[in-house]
Every structure is written in structure tokens, then in C-alpha cells.
PDB file of C-alpha atoms in Angstrom:
ATOM      1  CA  MET A   1       0.000   0.000   0.000  1.00 38.00           C
ATOM      2  CA  ALA A   2       1.394   3.412  -0.966  1.00 55.00           C
ATOM      3  CA  LYS A   3       2.179   5.723   1.927  1.00 71.00           C
ATOM      4  CA  ALA A   4      -0.090   8.707   2.512  1.00 68.00           C
ATOM      5  CA  PHE A   5       0.687  12.256   1.437  1.00 65.00           C
ATOM      6  CA  ALA A   6       2.868  13.951   4.050  1.00 59.00           C
ATOM      7  CA  SER A   7       0.182  16.581   4.563  1.00 59.00           C
ATOM      8  CA  GLN A   8      -2.416  13.994   5.554  1.00 58.00           C
ATOM      9  CA  GLY A   9      -0.424  13.253   8.689  1.00 61.00           C
ATOM     10  CA  ASP A  10       0.224  16.904   9.560  1.00 63.00           C
ATOM     11  CA  MET A  11      -2.224  17.480  12.382  1.00 59.00           C
ATOM     12  CA  SER A  12      -0.192  19.686  14.741  1.00 72.00           C
ATOM     13  CA  GLU A  13      -1.648  23.056  15.652  1.00 79.00           C
ATOM     14  CA  LYS A  14       0.396  26.041  14.467  1.00 79.00           C
ATOM     15  CA  LYS A  15       1.254  29.124  16.505  1.00 90.00           C
ATOM     16  CA  ILE A  16      -0.486  32.253  15.211  1.00 95.00           C
ATOM     17  CA  THR A  17       1.368  35.557  15.009  1.00 97.00           C
ATOM     18  CA  PHE A  18      -0.065  38.960  14.159  1.00 98.00           C
ATOM     19  CA  ASP A  19       2.579  41.456  13.097  1.00 97.00           C
ATOM     20  CA  GLU A  20       2.210  45.078  12.087  1.00 98.00           C
ATOM     21  CA  VAL A  21       4.057  45.484   8.773  1.00 98.00           C
ATOM     22  CA  GLY A  22       3.215  49.174   8.349  1.00 98.00           C
ATOM     23  CA  ARG A  23       0.877  51.694   9.926  1.00 98.00           C
ATOM     24  CA  ASP A  24      -2.469  49.905  10.336  1.00 98.00           C
ATOM     25  CA  LEU A  25      -1.281  47.031   8.126  1.00 98.00           C
ATOM     26  CA  TRP A  26      -1.080  43.557   9.637  1.00 98.00           C
ATOM     27  CA  ALA A  27       0.096  40.079   8.682  1.00 98.00           C
ATOM     28  CA  PHE A  28      -1.709  37.073  10.166  1.00 98.00           C
ATOM     29  CA  THR A  29       0.759  34.166   9.983  1.00 96.00           C
ATOM     30  CA  ALA A  30       0.821  30.620  11.334  1.00 92.00           C
ATOM     31  CA  GLU A  31       4.147  28.784  10.907  1.00 86.00           C
ATOM     32  CA  GLY A  32       3.743  27.974   7.224  1.00 87.00           C
ATOM     33  CA  ASP A  33      -0.043  27.676   7.142  1.00 93.00           C
ATOM     34  CA  PRO A  34      -1.852  30.108   4.803  1.00 96.00           C
ATOM     35  CA  ASN A  35      -1.435  33.753   5.790  1.00 98.00           C
ATOM     36  CA  SER A  36      -3.995  36.542   5.703  1.00 98.00           C
ATOM     37  CA  GLY A  37      -3.508  40.299   5.579  1.00 98.00           C
ATOM     38  CA  VAL A  38      -5.351  43.194   7.192  1.00 98.00           C
ATOM     39  CA  ILE A  39      -5.532  46.729   5.788  1.00 99.00           C
ATOM     40  CA  ILE A  40      -7.219  49.270   8.046  1.00 98.00           C
ATOM     41  CA  GLY A  41      -8.562  52.386   6.386  1.00 98.00           C
ATOM     42  CA  ASP A  42     -10.204  55.503   7.764  1.00 98.00           C
ATOM     43  CA  ASP A  43     -13.599  53.929   8.321  1.00 97.00           C
ATOM     44  CA  SER A  44     -13.326  50.297   7.235  1.00 98.00           C
ATOM     45  CA  VAL A  45     -11.112  47.223   6.862  1.00 98.00           C
ATOM     46  CA  MET A  46      -9.932  45.171   3.902  1.00 99.00           C
ATOM     47  CA  ILE A  47      -8.890  41.537   4.413  1.00 99.00           C
ATOM     48  CA  VAL A  48      -6.464  39.792   2.064  1.00 98.00           C
ATOM     49  CA  GLU A  49      -7.096  36.015   1.820  1.00 98.00           C
ATOM     50  CA  ALA A  50     -10.079  34.406   3.506  1.00 98.00           C
ATOM     51  CA  GLN A  51      -8.645  31.140   4.925  1.00 97.00           C
ATOM     52  CA  ALA A  52     -10.136  27.733   4.054  1.00 96.00           C
ATOM     53  CA  THR A  53     -13.253  27.709   6.222  1.00 97.00           C
ATOM     54  CA  PRO A  54     -15.456  30.196   8.071  1.00 97.00           C
ATOM     55  CA  ARG A  55     -14.211  28.738  11.375  1.00 96.00           C
ATOM     56  CA  LEU A  56     -10.584  29.438  10.476  1.00 96.00           C
ATOM     57  CA  ALA A  57     -11.567  32.874   9.188  1.00 97.00           C
ATOM     58  CA  GLY A  58     -12.897  33.500  12.677  1.00 97.00           C
ATOM     59  CA  LYS A  59      -9.320  33.333  13.995  1.00 97.00           C
ATOM     60  CA  VAL A  60      -8.363  36.171  11.658  1.00 98.00           C
ATOM     61  CA  ILE A  61     -11.400  38.183  12.729  1.00 98.00           C
ATOM     62  CA  GLU A  62     -10.445  37.708  16.406  1.00 98.00           C
ATOM     63  CA  LYS A  63      -7.058  39.292  15.704  1.00 98.00           C
ATOM     64  CA  VAL A  64      -8.631  42.132  13.735  1.00 98.00           C
ATOM     65  CA  ARG A  65     -10.910  42.938  16.652  1.00 98.00           C
ATOM     66  CA  GLU A  66      -7.873  43.267  18.917  1.00 98.00           C
ATOM     67  CA  VAL A  67      -6.729  46.308  16.903  1.00 98.00           C
ATOM     68  CA  THR A  68      -9.884  47.864  15.413  1.00 98.00           C
ATOM     69  CA  ASP A  69     -13.666  47.824  15.624  1.00 98.00           C
ATOM     70  CA  LYS A  70     -14.121  49.189  12.095  1.00 98.00           C
ATOM     71  CA  PRO A  71     -16.347  47.081   9.816  1.00 98.00           C
ATOM     72  CA  ILE A  72     -14.827  44.646   7.331  1.00 98.00           C
ATOM     73  CA  THR A  73     -16.079  45.864   3.967  1.00 98.00           C
ATOM     74  CA  HIS A  74     -13.644  44.394   1.417  1.00 98.00           C
ATOM     75  CA  LEU A  75     -12.078  40.972   0.918  1.00 99.00           C
ATOM     76  CA  VAL A  76      -9.363  40.494  -1.704  1.00 99.00           C
ATOM     77  CA  LEU A  77      -8.518  36.964  -2.852  1.00 98.00           C
ATOM     78  CA  THR A  78      -5.167  36.722  -4.604  1.00 98.00           C
ATOM     79  CA  HIS A  79      -6.094  33.496  -6.413  1.00 98.00           C
ATOM     80  CA  TYR A  80      -8.652  30.704  -6.506  1.00 98.00           C
ATOM     81  CA  HIS A  81      -7.222  27.955  -4.273  1.00 98.00           C
ATOM     82  CA  ALA A  82      -9.655  26.479  -1.768  1.00 97.00           C
ATOM     83  CA  VAL A  83      -7.423  27.083   1.266  1.00 96.00           C
ATOM     84  CA  ARG A  84      -7.478  30.795   0.429  1.00 97.00           C
ATOM     85  CA  VAL A  85     -11.099  31.457  -0.459  1.00 98.00           C
ATOM     86  CA  LEU A  86     -13.649  29.116   1.108  1.00 98.00           C
ATOM     87  CA  GLY A  87     -13.830  30.982   4.421  1.00 98.00           C
ATOM     88  CA  ALA A  88     -15.083  34.139   2.711  1.00 98.00           C
ATOM     89  CA  SER A  89     -18.610  34.045   4.103  1.00 98.00           C
ATOM     90  CA  ALA A  90     -17.392  34.687   7.661  1.00 98.00           C
ATOM     91  CA  TYR A  91     -16.349  38.269   6.961  1.00 98.00           C
ATOM     92  CA  GLY A  92     -19.647  39.615   5.673  1.00 98.00           C
ATOM     93  CA  ALA A  93     -17.722  41.856   3.272  1.00 98.00           C
ATOM     94  CA  ASP A  94     -19.712  43.937   0.784  1.00 97.00           C
ATOM     95  CA  GLN A  95     -17.084  43.398  -1.902  1.00 98.00           C
ATOM     96  CA  ILE A  96     -15.134  40.224  -2.688  1.00 98.00           C
ATOM     97  CA  ILE A  97     -12.429  41.013  -5.229  1.00 98.00           C
ATOM     98  CA  MET A  98     -10.530  38.676  -7.593  1.00 98.00           C
ATOM     99  CA  SER A  99      -8.872  39.014 -10.958  1.00 98.00           C
ATOM    100  CA  ASP A 100     -10.947  38.052 -13.984  1.00 98.00           C
ATOM    101  CA  VAL A 101      -8.646  35.091 -14.563  1.00 98.00           C
ATOM    102  CA  ALA A 102      -8.974  33.866 -10.985  1.00 98.00           C
ATOM    103  CA  ARG A 103     -12.771  33.987 -11.235  1.00 98.00           C
ATOM    104  CA  GLY A 104     -12.583  31.966 -14.423  1.00 98.00           C
ATOM    105  CA  MET A 105     -10.521  29.369 -12.629  1.00 98.00           C
ATOM    106  CA  VAL A 106     -13.179  29.049  -9.932  1.00 98.00           C
ATOM    107  CA  GLU A 107     -15.630  28.295 -12.741  1.00 98.00           C
ATOM    108  CA  GLU A 108     -13.259  25.891 -14.480  1.00 98.00           C
ATOM    109  CA  ARG A 109     -11.758  23.961 -11.580  1.00 98.00           C
ATOM    110  CA  GLY A 110     -12.941  25.334  -8.244  1.00 98.00           C
ATOM    111  CA  GLN A 111     -14.837  22.246  -7.119  1.00 97.00           C
ATOM    112  CA  GLU A 112     -12.083  19.887  -8.229  1.00 97.00           C
ATOM    113  CA  ASP A 113      -9.515  21.983  -6.364  1.00 96.00           C
ATOM    114  CA  TRP A 114     -11.647  21.922  -3.208  1.00 95.00           C
ATOM    115  CA  ASP A 115     -12.008  18.132  -3.357  1.00 94.00           C
ATOM    116  CA  SER A 116      -8.304  17.703  -4.078  1.00 94.00           C
ATOM    117  CA  GLU A 117      -7.049  20.018  -1.338  1.00 92.00           C
ATOM    118  CA  PHE A 118      -9.431  18.587   1.247  1.00 93.00           C
ATOM    119  CA  GLN A 119      -8.047  15.106   0.564  1.00 89.00           C
ATOM    120  CA  ARG A 120      -4.429  16.277   0.642  1.00 87.00           C
ATOM    121  CA  PHE A 121      -4.484  18.478   3.737  1.00 83.00           C
ATOM    122  CA  PRO A 122      -7.492  17.830   5.993  1.00 87.00           C
ATOM    123  CA  ARG A 123      -6.179  19.892   8.939  1.00 84.00           C
ATOM    124  CA  LEU A 124      -6.499  23.099   6.929  1.00 88.00           C
ATOM    125  CA  PHE A 125     -10.251  22.518   6.578  1.00 93.00           C
ATOM    126  CA  GLU A 126     -11.206  22.677  10.239  1.00 90.00           C
ATOM    127  CA  GLY A 127     -14.945  23.317  10.352  1.00 93.00           C
ATOM    128  CA  HIS A 128     -15.382  22.410   6.682  1.00 95.00           C
ATOM    129  CA  GLU A 129     -19.052  21.640   7.264  1.00 96.00           C
ATOM    130  CA  SER A 130     -19.653  25.396   7.610  1.00 94.00           C
ATOM    131  CA  ILE A 131     -18.484  26.206   4.060  1.00 97.00           C
ATOM    132  CA  PRO A 132     -21.581  27.339   2.130  1.00 97.00           C
ATOM    133  CA  GLY A 133     -20.135  26.537  -1.311  1.00 98.00           C
ATOM    134  CA  LEU A 134     -17.646  27.858  -3.824  1.00 98.00           C
ATOM    135  CA  THR A 135     -16.574  31.480  -3.351  1.00 98.00           C
ATOM    136  CA  TYR A 136     -17.254  33.829  -6.254  1.00 98.00           C
ATOM    137  CA  PRO A 137     -16.200  37.483  -6.347  1.00 98.00           C
ATOM    138  CA  THR A 138     -18.606  40.395  -6.495  1.00 98.00           C
ATOM    139  CA  THR A 139     -15.975  42.511  -8.280  1.00 98.00           C
ATOM    140  CA  THR A 140     -13.276  41.552 -10.774  1.00 98.00           C
ATOM    141  CA  PHE A 141     -10.505  43.364 -12.639  1.00 98.00           C
ATOM    142  CA  SER A 142      -8.341  42.637 -15.655  1.00 98.00           C
ATOM    143  CA  ASP A 143      -4.975  44.321 -15.030  1.00 97.00           C
ATOM    144  CA  SER A 144      -5.492  46.552 -12.001  1.00 98.00           C
ATOM    145  CA  MET A 145      -7.978  48.384  -9.835  1.00 98.00           C
ATOM    146  CA  THR A 146      -7.809  50.852  -6.972  1.00 98.00           C
ATOM    147  CA  VAL A 147      -9.901  50.879  -3.817  1.00 98.00           C
ATOM    148  CA  TYR A 148     -10.020  53.822  -1.443  1.00 98.00           C
ATOM    149  CA  LEU A 149     -10.636  53.050   2.209  1.00 98.00           C
ATOM    150  CA  GLY A 150     -11.351  56.668   3.019  1.00 98.00           C
ATOM    151  CA  LYS A 151      -8.124  58.456   2.110  1.00 98.00           C
ATOM    152  CA  ARG A 152      -6.062  55.252   2.131  1.00 98.00           C
ATOM    153  CA  ARG A 153      -5.351  54.033  -1.395  1.00 98.00           C
ATOM    154  CA  VAL A 154      -5.031  50.318  -2.102  1.00 98.00           C
ATOM    155  CA  ASP A 155      -3.816  49.167  -5.525  1.00 98.00           C
ATOM    156  CA  ILE A 156      -4.709  45.628  -6.595  1.00 98.00           C
ATOM    157  CA  LYS A 157      -2.836  44.341  -9.624  1.00 98.00           C
ATOM    158  CA  HIS A 158      -2.221  41.306 -11.768  1.00 98.00           C
ATOM    159  CA  ILE A 159       1.453  41.765 -12.669  1.00 98.00           C
ATOM    160  CA  GLY A 160       2.150  38.327 -14.122  1.00 98.00           C
ATOM    161  CA  ARG A 161       1.649  34.599 -13.790  1.00 98.00           C
ATOM    162  CA  ALA A 162       3.472  32.673 -11.088  1.00 98.00           C
ATOM    163  CA  HIS A 163       1.707  30.549  -8.458  1.00 98.00           C
ATOM    164  CA  THR A 164      -1.384  30.488 -10.710  1.00 98.00           C
ATOM    165  CA  ALA A 165      -2.500  32.177 -13.918  1.00 98.00           C
ATOM    166  CA  GLY A 166      -4.531  34.843 -12.104  1.00 98.00           C
ATOM    167  CA  ASP A 167      -2.367  35.934  -9.167  1.00 98.00           C
ATOM    168  CA  ALA A 168      -3.003  39.367  -7.662  1.00 98.00           C
ATOM    169  CA  VAL A 169      -0.756  41.517  -5.499  1.00 98.00           C
ATOM    170  CA  ILE A 170      -1.966  44.292  -3.217  1.00 99.00           C
ATOM    171  CA  HIS A 171       0.158  47.420  -2.732  1.00 98.00           C
ATOM    172  CA  VAL A 172      -0.497  50.110  -0.142  1.00 99.00           C
ATOM    173  CA  PRO A 173       1.459  53.158  -1.357  1.00 98.00           C
ATOM    174  CA  ASP A 174       1.303  55.310   1.779  1.00 98.00           C
ATOM    175  CA  GLU A 175       3.371  52.713   3.664  1.00 98.00           C
ATOM    176  CA  ASN A 176       4.997  51.048   0.621  1.00 98.00           C
ATOM    177  CA  VAL A 177       3.864  47.598   1.769  1.00 98.00           C
ATOM    178  CA  MET A 178       2.792  44.702  -0.435  1.00 99.00           C
ATOM    179  CA  PHE A 179       0.687  41.602   0.122  1.00 98.00           C
ATOM    180  CA  THR A 180       1.925  39.073  -2.439  1.00 98.00           C
ATOM    181  CA  GLY A 181      -0.141  35.949  -1.912  1.00 98.00           C
ATOM    182  CA  ASP A 182       1.788  32.804  -2.769  1.00 98.00           C
ATOM    183  CA  ILE A 183       4.044  34.460  -5.331  1.00 98.00           C
ATOM    184  CA  VAL A 184       6.511  35.041  -2.467  1.00 98.00           C
ATOM    185  CA  GLU A 185       7.058  32.684   0.474  1.00 98.00           C
ATOM    186  CA  ASP A 186       9.435  32.762   3.435  1.00 97.00           C
ATOM    187  CA  HIS A 187      10.984  29.539   4.745  1.00 96.00           C
ATOM    188  CA  SER A 188       8.028  27.714   3.240  1.00 96.00           C
ATOM    189  CA  ALA A 189       7.921  25.641   0.086  1.00 97.00           C
ATOM    190  CA  CYS A 190       6.200  27.195  -2.896  1.00 98.00           C
ATOM    191  CA  TYR A 191       3.243  25.198  -4.135  1.00 97.00           C
ATOM    192  CA  CYS A 192       3.847  25.015  -7.887  1.00 98.00           C
ATOM    193  CA  GLY A 193       1.245  22.438  -8.884  1.00 98.00           C
ATOM    194  CA  ASP A 194      -0.813  25.099 -10.696  1.00 98.00           C
ATOM    195  CA  GLY A 195       2.120  27.349 -11.458  1.00 98.00           C
ATOM    196  CA  TYR A 196       4.018  28.777 -14.406  1.00 98.00           C
ATOM    197  CA  PHE A 197       7.722  28.152 -13.897  1.00 98.00           C
ATOM    198  CA  GLY A 198       8.728  30.106 -16.992  1.00 98.00           C
ATOM    199  CA  ASP A 199       6.891  33.240 -15.828  1.00 98.00           C
ATOM    200  CA  TRP A 200       7.476  33.133 -12.071  1.00 98.00           C
ATOM    201  CA  GLY A 201      10.914  34.764 -12.130  1.00 98.00           C
ATOM    202  CA  GLY A 202       9.724  37.694 -14.229  1.00 98.00           C
ATOM    203  CA  THR A 203       6.848  38.280 -11.835  1.00 98.00           C
ATOM    204  CA  LEU A 204       9.284  38.288  -8.919  1.00 98.00           C
ATOM    205  CA  ASP A 205      11.353  40.887 -10.808  1.00 98.00           C
ATOM    206  CA  LYS A 206       8.280  43.127 -11.026  1.00 98.00           C
ATOM    207  CA  ILE A 207       7.686  42.799  -7.287  1.00 98.00           C
ATOM    208  CA  MET A 208      11.334  43.601  -6.615  1.00 98.00           C
ATOM    209  CA  ALA A 209      11.027  46.723  -8.784  1.00 98.00           C
ATOM    210  CA  TYR A 210       8.471  48.159  -6.346  1.00 98.00           C
ATOM    211  CA  ASP A 211      11.299  48.394  -3.785  1.00 98.00           C
ATOM    212  CA  VAL A 212       8.796  47.890  -0.971  1.00 98.00           C
ATOM    213  CA  ASP A 213       9.601  48.331   2.693  1.00 98.00           C
ATOM    214  CA  ALA A 214       7.700  45.211   3.811  1.00 98.00           C
ATOM    215  CA  ILE A 215       5.880  42.199   2.412  1.00 98.00           C
ATOM    216  CA  ALA A 216       3.227  39.997   3.925  1.00 98.00           C
ATOM    217  CA  PRO A 217       3.964  36.757   2.004  1.00 98.00           C
ATOM    218  CA  GLY A 218       1.622  33.887   1.260  1.00 98.00           C
ATOM    219  CA  ARG A 219       3.241  31.640   3.835  1.00 97.00           C
ATOM    220  CA  GLY A 220       5.929  32.217   6.424  1.00 96.00           C
ATOM    221  CA  GLY A 221       6.726  35.183   8.605  1.00 96.00           C
ATOM    222  CA  ALA A 222       6.207  38.855   7.877  1.00 98.00           C
ATOM    223  CA  LEU A 223       9.071  40.413   5.913  1.00 98.00           C
ATOM    224  CA  ILE A 224       9.904  43.794   7.428  1.00 98.00           C
ATOM    225  CA  GLY A 225      12.709  45.831   5.880  1.00 98.00           C
ATOM    226  CA  LYS A 226      14.228  45.820   2.423  1.00 98.00           C
ATOM    227  CA  ASP A 227      16.860  43.216   3.312  1.00 98.00           C
ATOM    228  CA  ALA A 228      14.208  40.722   4.465  1.00 98.00           C
ATOM    229  CA  VAL A 229      12.134  41.411   1.353  1.00 98.00           C
ATOM    230  CA  ALA A 230      15.086  40.851  -0.995  1.00 98.00           C
ATOM    231  CA  ARG A 231      16.154  37.682   0.802  1.00 98.00           C
ATOM    232  CA  ALA A 232      12.698  36.112   0.570  1.00 98.00           C
ATOM    233  CA  ILE A 233      12.271  37.037  -3.095  1.00 98.00           C
ATOM    234  CA  GLU A 234      15.607  35.466  -3.985  1.00 98.00           C
ATOM    235  CA  SER A 235      14.891  32.394  -1.865  1.00 98.00           C
ATOM    236  CA  THR A 236      11.565  31.979  -3.661  1.00 98.00           C
ATOM    237  CA  ARG A 237      13.330  32.356  -7.001  1.00 98.00           C
ATOM    238  CA  ASP A 238      15.902  29.718  -6.020  1.00 98.00           C
ATOM    239  CA  PHE A 239      13.164  27.311  -4.944  1.00 98.00           C
ATOM    240  CA  VAL A 240      11.263  27.668  -8.221  1.00 98.00           C
ATOM    241  CA  ASN A 241      14.379  27.361 -10.385  1.00 98.00           C
ATOM    242  CA  SER A 242      15.781  24.444  -8.384  1.00 98.00           C
ATOM    243  CA  THR A 243      12.526  22.573  -8.874  1.00 98.00           C
ATOM    244  CA  TYR A 244      12.141  23.211 -12.580  1.00 98.00           C
ATOM    245  CA  ALA A 245      15.680  22.744 -13.913  1.00 98.00           C
ATOM    246  CA  PRO A 246      16.230  19.105 -12.829  1.00 98.00           C
ATOM    247  CA  ALA A 247      12.754  18.079 -14.009  1.00 98.00           C
ATOM    248  CA  ALA A 248      13.361  19.793 -17.352  1.00 98.00           C
ATOM    249  CA  ARG A 249      16.635  17.938 -17.862  1.00 98.00           C
ATOM    250  CA  VAL A 250      14.898  14.619 -17.263  1.00 98.00           C
ATOM    251  CA  ALA A 251      12.023  15.531 -19.588  1.00 98.00           C
ATOM    252  CA  ALA A 252      14.450  16.600 -22.338  1.00 98.00           C
ATOM    253  CA  ARG A 253      15.984  13.125 -22.481  1.00 98.00           C
ATOM    254  CA  GLY A 254      12.611  11.376 -22.345  1.00 98.00           C
ATOM    255  CA  GLY A 255      12.902  10.273 -18.736  1.00 98.00           C
ATOM    256  CA  SER A 256       9.984   9.327 -16.509  1.00 97.00           C
ATOM    257  CA  LEU A 257       8.101  11.293 -13.880  1.00 97.00           C
ATOM    258  CA  LYS A 258       9.746   9.116 -11.219  1.00 97.00           C
ATOM    259  CA  GLU A 259      13.177  10.028 -12.587  1.00 97.00           C
ATOM    260  CA  ALA A 260      12.207  13.696 -12.465  1.00 98.00           C
ATOM    261  CA  TRP A 261      11.133  13.228  -8.842  1.00 97.00           C
ATOM    262  CA  ASP A 262      14.494  11.722  -7.942  1.00 97.00           C
ATOM    263  CA  ALA A 263      16.365  14.506  -9.750  1.00 98.00           C
ATOM    264  CA  VAL A 264      14.394  17.282  -8.067  1.00 98.00           C
ATOM    265  CA  ARG A 265      14.870  15.707  -4.656  1.00 98.00           C
ATOM    266  CA  ALA A 266      18.614  15.509  -5.213  1.00 98.00           C
ATOM    267  CA  GLU A 267      18.682  19.245  -6.004  1.00 98.00           C
ATOM    268  CA  CYS A 268      16.134  20.546  -3.504  1.00 98.00           C
ATOM    269  CA  ASP A 269      16.425  18.345  -0.410  1.00 98.00           C
ATOM    270  CA  PRO A 270      19.780  19.787   0.730  1.00 98.00           C
ATOM    271  CA  LYS A 271      18.469  23.360   0.501  1.00 98.00           C
ATOM    272  CA  PHE A 272      14.779  23.193   1.316  1.00 98.00           C
ATOM    273  CA  LYS A 273      13.963  19.996   3.198  1.00 96.00           C
ATOM    274  CA  ASP A 274      13.328  21.901   6.440  1.00 96.00           C
ATOM    275  CA  TYR A 275      10.915  24.348   4.812  1.00 97.00           C
ATOM    276  CA  ALA A 276       7.267  24.244   5.876  1.00 94.00           C
ATOM    277  CA  ILE A 277       5.030  22.032   3.675  1.00 94.00           C
ATOM    278  CA  TYR A 278       8.044  20.915   1.603  1.00 96.00           C
ATOM    279  CA  GLU A 279       7.021  17.261   1.474  1.00 94.00           C
ATOM    280  CA  HIS A 280       3.397  18.214   0.844  1.00 93.00           C
ATOM    281  CA  CYS A 281       4.254  20.364  -2.169  1.00 95.00           C
ATOM    282  CA  LEU A 282       6.992  18.264  -3.731  1.00 96.00           C
ATOM    283  CA  PRO A 283       5.009  15.658  -5.690  1.00 96.00           C
ATOM    284  CA  PHE A 284       2.694  18.291  -7.201  1.00 96.00           C
ATOM    285  CA  ASN A 285       5.625  20.584  -7.964  1.00 98.00           C
ATOM    286  CA  VAL A 286       7.534  17.841  -9.759  1.00 98.00           C
ATOM    287  CA  ALA A 287       4.487  16.784 -11.770  1.00 98.00           C
ATOM    288  CA  ARG A 288       3.827  20.347 -12.940  1.00 98.00           C
ATOM    289  CA  ALA A 289       7.511  21.028 -13.730  1.00 98.00           C
ATOM    290  CA  TYR A 290       7.684  17.803 -15.737  1.00 98.00           C
ATOM    291  CA  ASP A 291       4.503  18.747 -17.632  1.00 98.00           C
ATOM    292  CA  GLU A 292       5.665  22.281 -18.399  1.00 98.00           C
ATOM    293  CA  ALA A 293       9.044  21.019 -19.605  1.00 98.00           C
ATOM    294  CA  ARG A 294       7.229  18.663 -21.992  1.00 98.00           C
ATOM    295  CA  GLY A 295       5.270  21.532 -23.511  1.00 98.00           C
ATOM    296  CA  ILE A 296       2.040  21.362 -21.487  1.00 98.00           C
ATOM    297  CA  ALA A 297       1.622  25.118 -21.218  1.00 97.00           C
ATOM    298  CA  HIS A 298      -1.290  25.302 -18.788  1.00 97.00           C
ATOM    299  CA  PRO A 299      -1.569  23.306 -15.577  1.00 98.00           C
ATOM    300  CA  ARG A 300      -3.850  20.317 -15.785  1.00 97.00           C
ATOM    301  CA  ILE A 301      -6.734  20.207 -13.326  1.00 97.00           C
ATOM    302  CA  TRP A 302      -5.923  18.358 -10.127  1.00 96.00           C
ATOM    303  CA  THR A 303      -8.657  16.035  -8.855  1.00 94.00           C
ATOM    304  CA  ASP A 304      -8.684  13.724  -5.872  1.00 88.00           C
ATOM    305  CA  LYS A 305      -8.373  10.806  -8.321  1.00 92.00           C
ATOM    306  CA  ARG A 306      -5.501  12.336 -10.281  1.00 94.00           C
ATOM    307  CA  ASP A 307      -3.664  13.133  -7.033  1.00 92.00           C
ATOM    308  CA  LEU A 308      -3.675   9.476  -6.034  1.00 90.00           C
ATOM    309  CA  GLU A 309      -2.665   8.248  -9.492  1.00 92.00           C
ATOM    310  CA  MET A 310       0.290  10.624  -9.581  1.00 93.00           C
ATOM    311  CA  TRP A 311       1.375   9.630  -6.076  1.00 90.00           C
ATOM    312  CA  ALA A 312       1.199   5.947  -6.997  1.00 90.00           C
ATOM    313  CA  ASP A 313       3.469   6.614 -10.014  1.00 89.00           C
ATOM    314  CA  LEU A 314       6.002   8.326  -7.806  1.00 89.00           C
ATOM    315  CA  GLN A 315       5.935   5.476  -5.320  1.00 83.00           C
ATOM    316  CA  GLY A 316       6.793   3.046  -8.118  1.00 70.00           C
TER     317      GLY A 316
END
């Protein structure tokens, strides 16, 4: 019998931190679990990333209420993944914002992604019975949009593909702080199973060009100061490149997915084995890198059945 996904056995509770990354800007982090962001305006609050269930969203709301009693009016979702969006109903936000592409991916593969992620990582779906259904935005944008929370300006942009086709970043100019979603991680593996390896580096370059003073990443601790920002961007770049290059070499000579897995492990284990969710991400990362290197331009839809078939192939 094939062993279970590493994430299926990860049941330990993570320590929550709530760090101010700029004036009235907060990063909700939890030792490599999905992060959320909080942007407090003059009269209202914007949340970045909903968490996977309304119950888990409640933990974010508890932290918000420690620093403000202003109403939560806006929720921005950087992409479509279930662990980021299915807790949306808890906030009661008037506007739920996604890129056009991200909304299309909810339509195309939202249910399959939910089923797949629930099977892979059950701990992240605490209180899953309270999820009312797929999360759809009330507002979408193509390239960029701006929201004013009173006088506070918030720019929401799609600057390139990386973690998914429809990734958004959120920049708050008055404090020069960015919320990057899973385009940037810190001491956490990047999940690349729906990613675009060939585009990811260019998107990181665009983030670097903002020269921000702080980043709230998708996973890992808050990045405060330009040195921390630069380090995490380059670490993310190294992770993505170190995953793709060995898989591409195997694909170029007609090798198997299992051979790509072995090659990626040889390259990545020494550098990243202690990163959060490394073992969880690795099989999906290798499969996507192998596909992209063989000319499959767009990520195939993960399903609970496909997950298990891929894992069986890698187990030999």
C-alpha cells in the first residue's frame, strides 16, 4: 500500500502571530499555514485572503478585533485555491475582489480543487461543514484596480503569472507595503502544482522593482525591511528554479516522472527539506515542472483521483 501524502499526517496546531508590517497594516501568519492580511482604512477594513473555512476565518477576525472595531467591507482573494477562499462568508464583506482570470478558474476547476485540497491536507479545513459553497467574487478586474478606504489608497494588480494564472498583489502606497499571496514565500515551500515556472521569475522581478519596505507573504513570517524582502524574493526564485531545472533535464531526455522526482529531490532536499510544507508540495511541484518542460503550457486540473494516481506513479 502506498504511503499517505505527508500533509495527511500533519495534524499539529500552528502558533499564530499577528505582526504590524506598516501603519495599520497587519500580517496574520501561522508557521507555514496560509497567511492573511489586514488593511485598516479611515472607516473600514480590507482583508487579504479568507482562509479555508469560516471557522478558520474567525481566527483572523479575532485578531482584527484586537486592533480595530471598524467594519470589514472588502475581501481580496489573490487566487482561486480552496485554502485561500472558502472561508469568505465569515467576513460579511460587501465586496469580494478577484482578478478576472482567478474567477474563471473558480468556474473551471474550483470544485475539483476543493475536493483535491481537502483530501491532501485535511487539517487546513477545520470546520469544513460550515463552508456554504464555492466562493465567487462580487468585483473583478483585468490588469489593475484601486480601492479607497477613506483616504487610504489600495492598488490591486495582476502583474504576471506565477503561483497560478490569475495571481493578484496588493500594494499600499502610503506605507509602501505589499501583500503578495503565494508568489513570495518565506521559509516555506512554494506550491507550484498550478504554477508557471517560466513566468514566475519575471513576476518576482516586477515585485522587486516596487522596492517595498515590507511584504506579507503567502506563507511564512512577515518580511519587514528591504533586506528581508530581498532575501525572501531570492529564496523563492531559487526554490522555483531548483525545482524546474532538474525536471526539465529529465524531460528533455525522455525520462519518466519518477526520474524527475528523484532529480528534483537531489537538487532541492539539501536546501529546502526543512521548509514548511516541503514534502506536501513536492510531488505536485515535480508533476507540474515535468509537464511544463514537456510543452504542457497550462496546468492540468488536479482532482482527488488524479492526485492518487500521480502519487502511486512516484511510489513506483
